[in-house]
mmCIF file of C-alpha atoms in Angstrom:
data_model
loop_
_atom_site.group_PDB
_atom_site.id
_atom_site.type_symbol
_atom_site.label_atom_id
_atom_site.label_comp_id
_atom_site.label_asym_id
_atom_site.label_seq_id
_atom_site.Cartn_x
_atom_site.Cartn_y
_atom_site.Cartn_z
ATOM 1 C CA MET A 82 -0.543 -0.165 0.334
ATOM 2 C CA THR A 83 1.040 3.279 -0.828
ATOM 3 C CA THR A 84 1.535 5.541 2.360
ATOM 4 C CA VAL A 85 -0.977 8.045 2.762
ATOM 5 C CA HIS A 86 1.074 11.097 4.674
ATOM 6 C CA ILE A 87 -1.160 14.487 5.603
ATOM 7 C CA LEU A 88 1.140 17.170 7.245
ATOM 8 C CA GLY A 89 -0.076 20.114 8.928
ATOM 9 C CA ALA A 90 -1.241 20.173 12.464
ATOM 10 C CA ARG A 91 -4.417 21.485 11.078
ATOM 11 C CA LEU A 92 -5.312 18.205 9.909
ATOM 12 C CA GLU A 93 -4.418 16.331 13.131
ATOM 13 C CA SER A 94 -7.633 15.814 13.905
ATOM 14 C CA ALA A 95 -9.113 14.507 10.414
ATOM 15 C CA ALA A 96 -6.072 12.454 9.614
ATOM 16 C CA PRO A 97 -7.196 8.627 10.135
ATOM 17 C CA ALA A 98 -9.997 9.586 7.701
ATOM 18 C CA LEU A 99 -8.278 11.145 4.974
ATOM 19 C CA ARG A 100 -5.744 8.474 5.272
ATOM 20 C CA ALA A 101 -8.197 5.291 4.724
ATOM 21 C CA THR A 102 -10.240 7.398 2.842
ATOM 22 C CA LEU A 103 -7.135 8.883 0.412
ATOM 23 C CA SER A 104 -5.695 5.524 0.515
ATOM 24 C CA ASP A 105 -9.134 3.083 -0.501
ATOM 25 C CA LEU A 106 -9.252 5.908 -3.608
ATOM 26 C CA LEU A 107 -5.786 4.524 -4.719
ATOM 27 C CA ALA A 108 -6.697 0.908 -4.228
ATOM 28 C CA ARG A 109 -9.752 1.343 -5.941
ATOM 29 C CA LEU A 110 -7.923 2.988 -9.088
ATOM 30 C CA TYR A 111 -4.965 0.402 -9.417
ATOM 31 C CA ALA A 112 -7.334 -2.263 -9.197
ATOM 32 C CA ARG A 113 -9.394 -0.116 -12.091
ATOM 33 C CA ASP A 114 -6.331 0.644 -14.419
ATOM 34 C CA SER A 115 -4.104 -2.738 -13.700
ATOM 35 C CA ALA A 116 -1.511 -0.564 -16.282
ATOM 36 C CA LEU A 117 -0.115 1.113 -13.809
ATOM 37 C CA SER A 118 2.574 0.767 -11.759
ATOM 38 C CA ALA A 119 1.643 0.358 -7.941
ATOM 39 C CA GLU A 120 5.145 -0.034 -7.011
ATOM 40 C CA ARG A 121 5.680 3.591 -9.004
ATOM 41 C CA LEU A 122 4.563 6.330 -6.073
ATOM 42 C CA LYS A 123 5.880 5.654 -3.779
ATOM 43 C CA ALA A 124 3.944 8.772 -0.821
ATOM 44 C CA LEU A 125 0.586 10.987 -1.197
ATOM 45 C CA VAL A 126 0.293 13.929 1.000
ATOM 46 C CA VAL A 127 -1.450 16.316 1.805
ATOM 47 C CA SER A 128 -0.396 19.022 3.304
ATOM 48 C CA ASP A 129 -1.502 22.606 4.832
ATOM 49 C CA GLU A 130 1.526 23.227 5.156
ATOM 50 C CA ARG A 131 2.333 24.903 1.464
ATOM 51 C CA ALA A 132 3.595 28.007 0.570
ATOM 52 C CA PRO A 133 2.064 30.609 -1.295
ATOM 53 C CA ALA A 134 2.667 31.110 -4.998
ATOM 54 C CA ALA A 135 5.679 33.431 -5.845
ATOM 55 C CA GLU A 136 4.420 36.502 -6.621
ATOM 56 C CA GLY A 137 3.407 37.557 -10.857
ATOM 57 C CA GLN A 138 2.835 33.231 -10.916
ATOM 58 C CA ALA A 139 -0.055 31.926 -11.420
ATOM 59 C CA GLU A 140 -1.530 30.210 -8.403
ATOM 60 C CA VAL A 141 -0.288 27.161 -6.572
ATOM 61 C CA PRO A 142 -1.765 23.635 -8.432
ATOM 62 C CA PRO A 143 -4.386 21.420 -5.842
ATOM 63 C CA LEU A 144 -1.419 18.882 -7.134
ATOM 64 C CA VAL A 145 2.848 18.446 -7.434
ATOM 65 C CA ARG A 146 4.316 15.618 -8.608
ATOM 66 C CA SER A 147 7.731 15.301 -7.784
ATOM 67 C CA ASP A 148 9.847 12.194 -9.178
ATOM 68 C CA ASP A 149 13.363 10.799 -8.518
ATOM 69 C CA ALA A 150 14.873 7.943 -9.331
ATOM 70 C CA ASP A 151 12.749 5.079 -7.274
ATOM 71 C CA GLY A 152 9.098 7.366 -8.334
ATOM 72 C CA CYS A 153 6.819 9.815 -7.172
ATOM 73 C CA THR A 154 5.557 11.646 -4.771
ATOM 74 C CA LEU A 155 2.195 13.290 -5.074
ATOM 75 C CA THR A 156 1.467 16.400 -2.936
ATOM 76 C CA LEU A 157 -2.139 17.775 -2.623
ATOM 77 C CA ALA A 158 -2.918 21.134 -0.806
ATOM 78 C CA ALA A 159 -5.394 20.488 2.353
ATOM 79 C CA PRO A 160 -7.833 22.835 0.913
ATOM 80 C CA TYR A 161 -8.687 20.909 -2.721
ATOM 81 C CA VAL A 162 -8.810 18.296 -0.310
ATOM 82 C CA GLU A 163 -11.844 19.159 1.840
ATOM 83 C CA GLN A 164 -13.175 20.763 -1.095
ATOM 84 C CA ALA A 165 -13.493 17.752 -2.161
ATOM 85 C CA LEU A 166 -14.546 15.118 -0.182
ATOM 86 C CA GLY A 167 -17.036 17.441 1.808
ATOM 87 C CA GLY A 168 -18.324 18.919 -1.885
ATOM 88 C CA GLU A 169 -20.721 17.149 -4.452
ATOM 89 C CA ALA A 170 -20.063 14.582 -5.825
ATOM 90 C CA ASP A 171 -18.440 16.177 -9.587
ATOM 91 C CA GLN A 172 -15.785 17.568 -6.706
ATOM 92 C CA LEU A 173 -15.006 14.343 -5.725
ATOM 93 C CA LEU A 174 -14.581 12.532 -9.645
ATOM 94 C CA GLN A 175 -12.635 16.154 -10.455
ATOM 95 C CA LEU A 176 -10.204 14.842 -7.240
ATOM 96 C CA VAL A 177 -9.733 10.891 -8.695
ATOM 97 C CA HIS A 178 -9.396 12.385 -12.397
ATOM 98 C CA LEU A 179 -6.741 14.667 -10.983
ATOM 99 C CA ILE A 180 -4.850 11.473 -9.079
ATOM 100 C CA HIS A 181 -5.891 9.345 -11.882
ATOM 101 C CA ARG A 182 -3.515 11.567 -14.448
ATOM 102 C CA GLU A 183 -1.097 12.366 -12.769
ATOM 103 C CA LEU A 184 0.016 8.962 -11.965
ATOM 104 C CA TRP A 185 0.258 8.598 -15.965
ATOM 105 C CA ARG A 186 2.411 11.364 -16.191
ATOM 106 C CA GLY A 187 4.508 9.640 -13.548
ATOM 107 C CA GLU A 188 4.259 6.333 -15.114
ATOM 108 C CA LEU A 189 5.779 7.878 -18.048
ATOM 109 C CA ALA A 190 8.284 9.851 -17.000
ATOM 110 C CA ARG A 191 9.826 6.630 -16.575
ATOM 111 C CA GLU A 192 10.676 6.602 -19.881
ATOM 112 C CA ALA A 193 14.543 7.365 -20.550
ATOM 113 C CA ALA A 194 14.177 11.092 -22.628
ATOM 114 C CA ALA A 195 15.195 10.390 -26.084
ATOM 115 C CA ALA A 196 18.535 11.615 -27.559
ATOM 116 C CA SER A 197 18.175 15.085 -29.070
ATOM 117 C CA PRO A 198 18.687 14.985 -32.471
ATOM 118 C CA ALA A 199 21.814 16.141 -34.738
ATOM 119 C CA ASP A 200 19.705 17.975 -37.442
ATOM 120 C CA ALA A 201 19.500 22.039 -35.835
ATOM 121 C CA LEU A 202 15.820 22.046 -37.305
ATOM 122 C CA ALA A 203 14.417 19.617 -35.479
ATOM 123 C CA ALA A 204 16.269 19.199 -32.253
ATOM 124 C CA GLN A 205 14.150 22.615 -31.668
ATOM 125 C CA PHE A 206 11.088 21.470 -32.167
ATOM 126 C CA SER A 207 11.544 17.740 -30.516
ATOM 127 C CA PRO A 208 11.104 19.398 -27.091
ATOM 128 C CA ILE A 209 7.390 20.450 -28.037
ATOM 129 C CA VAL A 210 6.685 17.236 -29.669
ATOM 130 C CA ALA A 211 8.172 15.385 -26.632
ATOM 131 C CA ARG A 212 5.787 17.397 -24.428
ATOM 132 C CA MET A 213 2.273 16.654 -27.058
ATOM 133 C CA PHE A 214 3.221 12.383 -27.108
ATOM 134 C CA ASP A 215 3.459 12.493 -23.034
ATOM 135 C CA GLU A 216 0.089 14.649 -22.444
ATOM 136 C CA TYR A 217 -1.452 13.050 -25.109
ATOM 137 C CA ARG A 218 -0.143 9.989 -23.395
ATOM 138 C CA ALA A 219 -1.193 10.656 -20.089
ATOM 139 C CA ASN A 220 -4.705 12.621 -21.040
ATOM 140 C CA ARG A 221 -5.870 9.027 -23.181
ATOM 141 C CA ALA A 222 -4.941 6.367 -20.669
ATOM 142 C CA SER A 223 -6.969 7.869 -18.233
ATOM 143 C CA ALA A 224 -10.455 9.171 -19.972
ATOM 144 C CA TRP A 225 -12.248 6.894 -18.094
ATOM 145 C CA SER A 226 -11.669 8.726 -14.593
ATOM 146 C CA LEU A 227 -12.870 11.756 -16.421
ATOM 147 C CA PRO A 228 -15.952 13.523 -15.156
ATOM 148 C CA ASN A 229 -18.707 13.615 -17.332
ATOM 149 C CA ASN A 230 -19.216 17.498 -17.639
ATOM 150 C CA ALA A 231 -16.144 17.674 -18.173
ATOM 151 C CA ASP A 232 -15.346 20.071 -21.851
ATOM 152 C CA LEU A 233 -11.792 18.185 -22.814
ATOM 153 C CA LEU A 234 -10.377 21.478 -22.686
ATOM 154 C CA LEU A 235 -11.703 22.186 -26.819
ATOM 155 C CA PRO A 236 -13.624 25.719 -25.650
ATOM 156 C CA HIS A 237 -10.513 27.070 -24.231
ATOM 157 C CA LEU A 238 -8.989 25.567 -27.178
ATOM 158 C CA LEU A 239 -10.474 27.093 -30.269
ATOM 159 C CA GLY A 240 -10.407 30.265 -27.437
ATOM 160 C CA LEU A 241 -6.665 30.378 -28.311
ATOM 161 C CA LEU A 242 -7.131 29.000 -32.093
ATOM 162 C CA GLU A 243 -9.762 32.722 -32.215
ATOM 163 C CA GLU A 244 -6.915 34.766 -30.785
ATOM 164 C CA LEU A 245 -4.017 33.385 -32.869
ATOM 165 C CA PRO A 246 -4.236 35.525 -36.457
ATOM 166 C CA ALA A 247 -4.365 39.060 -35.209
ATOM 167 C CA ALA A 248 -2.020 38.191 -32.091
ATOM 168 C CA CYS A 249 0.611 37.115 -34.484
ATOM 169 C CA ASP A 250 -0.364 39.342 -37.364
ATOM 170 C CA ARG A 251 0.524 41.828 -34.259
ATOM 171 C CA ALA A 252 3.912 40.691 -33.442
ATOM 172 C CA ARG A 253 5.219 40.506 -37.390
ATOM 173 C CA ALA A 254 3.993 43.904 -37.489
ATOM 174 C CA ASP A 255 6.260 45.582 -34.347
ATOM 175 C CA TYR A 256 8.657 43.493 -36.319
ATOM 176 C CA ARG A 257 8.775 45.120 -38.948
ATOM 177 C CA ILE A 258 9.083 48.262 -36.914
ATOM 178 C CA ASP A 259 12.539 47.222 -34.445
ATOM 179 C CA GLY A 260 13.684 44.355 -36.431
ATOM 180 C CA ASN A 261 14.527 42.159 -33.285
ATOM 181 C CA LEU A 262 13.470 38.126 -34.623
ATOM 182 C CA ASP A 263 14.689 36.958 -31.373
ATOM 183 C CA ALA A 264 12.009 38.652 -29.956
ATOM 184 C CA LEU A 265 9.593 37.877 -32.842
ATOM 185 C CA ALA A 266 10.659 33.922 -32.978
ATOM 186 C CA GLY A 267 10.835 33.554 -29.161
ATOM 187 C CA LEU A 268 7.060 34.993 -28.432
ATOM 188 C CA SER A 269 5.814 33.002 -31.946
ATOM 189 C CA MET A 270 7.344 29.521 -30.177
ATOM 190 C CA ALA A 271 5.887 29.909 -27.053
ATOM 191 C CA ARG A 272 2.503 30.708 -27.925
ATOM 192 C CA LEU A 273 3.378 27.207 -31.003
ATOM 193 C CA ALA A 274 4.359 25.450 -28.009
ATOM 194 C CA LEU A 275 1.191 26.016 -25.864
ATOM 195 C CA LEU A 276 -1.833 25.637 -28.843
ATOM 196 C CA MET A 277 0.105 22.350 -29.778
ATOM 197 C CA GLN A 278 0.397 21.301 -26.052
ATOM 198 C CA THR A 279 -4.138 22.433 -25.690
ATOM 199 C CA THR A 280 -4.433 19.746 -29.352
ATOM 200 C CA ALA A 281 -2.394 17.333 -27.569
ATOM 201 C CA PHE A 282 -4.406 17.904 -24.056
ATOM 202 C CA SER A 283 -7.776 17.447 -25.937
ATOM 203 C CA LEU A 284 -6.789 14.766 -28.663
ATOM 204 C CA GLY A 285 -5.712 12.575 -26.281
ATOM 205 C CA TYR A 286 -9.326 13.116 -24.111
ATOM 206 C CA LEU A 287 -11.003 12.893 -27.043
ATOM 207 C CA ALA A 288 -9.353 9.085 -28.293
ATOM 208 C CA GLY A 289 -9.646 7.523 -25.147
ATOM 209 C CA LEU A 290 -12.362 8.552 -24.543
ATOM 210 C CA GLY A 291 -13.537 7.338 -28.424
ATOM 211 C CA ARG A 292 -14.900 10.219 -29.497
ATOM 212 C CA SER A 293 -14.447 13.457 -31.418
ATOM 213 C CA ALA A 294 -14.765 17.181 -31.602
ATOM 214 C CA ALA A 295 -18.135 16.932 -33.548
ATOM 215 C CA ASP A 296 -19.255 14.524 -30.958
ATOM 216 C CA ILE A 297 -18.970 16.951 -28.078
ATOM 217 C CA ALA A 298 -20.232 19.768 -30.254
ATOM 218 C CA PRO A 299 -20.412 20.197 -34.197
ATOM 219 C CA GLU A 300 -19.998 23.990 -33.132
ATOM 220 C CA LEU A 301 -16.323 23.348 -31.966
ATOM 221 C CA LYS A 302 -15.920 21.054 -34.976
ATOM 222 C CA ALA A 303 -16.564 24.086 -37.342
ATOM 223 C CA GLY A 304 -14.300 26.676 -35.485
ATOM 224 C CA LEU A 305 -11.515 24.480 -35.711
ATOM 225 C CA ASP A 306 -12.301 23.371 -39.359
ATOM 226 C CA ALA A 307 -12.000 26.755 -39.911
ATOM 227 C CA SER A 308 -9.287 27.359 -38.096
ATOM 228 C CA ILE A 309 -5.011 27.783 -38.565
ATOM 229 C CA LEU A 310 -5.270 23.946 -37.538
ATOM 230 C CA GLY A 311 -7.921 23.058 -39.774
ATOM 231 C CA ARG A 312 -5.470 20.751 -42.166
ATOM 232 C CA GLU A 313 -3.284 19.695 -39.706
ATOM 233 C CA TRP A 314 -6.445 18.860 -36.790
ATOM 234 C CA PRO A 315 -6.847 15.407 -38.778
ATOM 235 C CA ARG A 316 -3.565 14.808 -39.148
ATOM 236 C CA ILE A 317 -1.309 15.137 -35.853
ATOM 237 C CA ALA A 318 -4.101 13.144 -34.300
ATOM 238 C CA ALA A 319 -3.177 10.369 -36.649
ATOM 239 C CA LEU A 320 0.493 10.859 -36.120
ATOM 240 C CA LEU A 321 -0.027 10.803 -31.520
ATOM 241 C CA ALA A 322 -2.305 7.915 -32.422
ATOM 242 C CA GLY A 323 0.286 5.618 -34.423
ATOM 243 C CA ALA A 324 2.704 7.037 -32.269
ATOM 244 C CA SER A 325 1.440 5.157 -29.253
ATOM 245 C CA ALA A 326 0.796 2.405 -30.914
ATOM 246 C CA SER A 327 4.248 1.492 -31.494
ATOM 247 C CA GLU A 328 8.151 1.948 -30.532
ATOM 248 C CA GLY A 329 11.309 2.211 -31.691
ATOM 249 C CA ASP A 330 12.373 3.123 -34.610
ATOM 250 C CA ALA A 331 8.980 2.700 -36.130
ATOM 251 C CA ARG A 332 8.414 4.919 -32.773
ATOM 252 C CA ALA A 333 10.848 7.353 -33.795
ATOM 253 C CA LEU A 334 9.527 8.292 -37.405
ATOM 254 C CA GLN A 335 6.001 8.477 -35.781
ATOM 255 C CA LEU A 336 7.500 11.403 -33.988
ATOM 256 C CA ASP A 337 10.230 12.814 -36.837
ATOM 257 C CA MET A 338 6.622 13.603 -39.841
ATOM 258 C CA LEU A 339 4.880 14.627 -36.790
ATOM 259 C CA ARG A 340 7.456 17.244 -36.006
ATOM 260 C CA THR A 341 7.512 18.068 -39.645
ATOM 261 C CA ARG A 342 3.469 18.962 -38.480
ATOM 262 C CA VAL A 343 4.227 21.396 -36.476
ATOM 263 C CA ILE A 344 6.196 23.296 -38.401
ATOM 264 C CA ALA A 345 3.489 23.837 -40.615
ATOM 265 C CA VAL A 346 1.525 24.919 -38.199
ATOM 266 C CA LEU A 347 4.544 27.626 -37.116
ATOM 267 C CA ALA A 348 4.020 28.731 -41.076
ATOM 268 C CA ALA A 349 0.557 28.686 -40.453
ATOM 269 C CA MET A 350 1.481 31.696 -37.957
ATOM 270 C CA GLY A 351 3.290 33.308 -39.893
ATOM 271 C CA LEU A 352 7.368 31.708 -39.695
ATOM 272 C CA GLN A 353 8.378 29.349 -41.732
ATOM 273 C CA ALA A 354 11.511 27.519 -40.111
ATOM 274 C CA ARG A 355 14.734 26.517 -42.409
ATOM 275 C CA THR A 356 18.029 24.711 -42.030
ATOM 276 C CA GLY A 357 20.538 27.450 -43.032
ATOM 277 C CA ASP A 358 23.252 26.817 -45.627
ATOM 278 C CA ASP A 359 25.468 26.736 -42.039
ATOM 279 C CA GLY A 360 23.286 24.243 -40.872
ATOM 280 C CA THR A 361 21.625 26.631 -37.611
ATOM 281 C CA VAL A 362 17.689 27.759 -37.717
ATOM 282 C CA TRP A 363 16.220 30.516 -39.555
ATOM 283 C CA MET A 364 12.710 31.868 -39.535
ATOM 284 C CA ASP A 365 10.961 33.303 -42.769
ATOM 285 C CA VAL A 366 8.725 36.299 -41.492
ATOM 286 C CA ALA A 367 5.341 36.941 -43.609
ATOM 287 C CA ASP A 368 4.407 39.896 -44.201
ATOM 288 C CA ALA A 369 2.033 41.325 -41.669
ATOM 289 C CA SER A 370 -0.889 42.824 -42.966
ATOM 290 C CA PRO A 371 -1.165 46.951 -43.435
ATOM 291 C CA GLU A 372 -4.405 47.024 -39.995
ATOM 292 C CA ALA A 373 -1.413 45.745 -37.861
ATOM 293 C CA THR A 374 1.616 47.559 -39.636
ATOM 294 C CA ALA A 375 -0.486 50.984 -39.614
ATOM 295 C CA ALA A 376 -0.886 50.447 -35.448
ATOM 296 C CA ALA A 377 2.128 49.878 -35.182
ATOM 297 C CA VAL A 378 3.597 52.319 -36.608
ATOM 298 C CA ALA A 379 1.185 54.548 -33.927
ATOM 299 C CA ARG A 380 2.213 52.104 -31.177
ATOM 300 C CA ILE A 381 5.919 51.761 -31.769
ATOM 301 C CA GLY A 382 7.158 54.509 -33.791
ATOM 302 C CA THR A 383 8.346 55.287 -37.606
ATOM 303 C CA LEU A 384 9.311 53.067 -40.022
ATOM 304 C CA HIS A 385 12.937 52.907 -40.500
#
């Protein structure tokens, strides 16, 4: 049995009940999902002593996983656990799924990190693809514990896709004035990483549930089709599924093809990544719209 620790003076009186409840929850999860290794989880900690989020950062997440060579430890924020156990059924189901998904992330963390490709262009995009692959697999494997009202982040994904073209247009217009390619490339890669992680997040759940975006809501599917992901959505889904179902060289090939699709999404954002004659990665930048350029001139200054 996994050790359950209850930390914090305020929780002393409730510690036996919390420990029994969470031990039973873990036992049921492992019984239901035999692909998970119970030995991987060293301890589940409920702590009332966690430090607040640092200034300028988002709130401390309700669950944090720490890994080492021997396994992983999950630390839950006590207020979140108390709210889930004392609230509505959906809140308890969210707690169960949160633990289940993180157990899968810990399971996947056991895999040895893939060697960085020798090709500079592939190496540039490999971290994004690796994160996509892990997110997809963890969500696919844990999809059965999702609460029925989960939206699979599809509305959030659609919101990103609706905002991205204009945001990228503004960033390219700024670049045409200030000439700061490093700033443009950094911002674009950060946006690409967020978009691709969210895409893999949603696709993993859809695959685990055996559903499509159209099954969830036809308007979501229509929005995806009309977005910069319209052509790439089915290709990315097929490559993530193929990589999950294969190993070794076959998996490496699928992930290599996935990198090319990620690069194609970046091109749809207005930056074409390529390898220069010197072997380094270069970015060719598409022109910004006249409207974005005029706004940038007014905001930043006159064109040089």
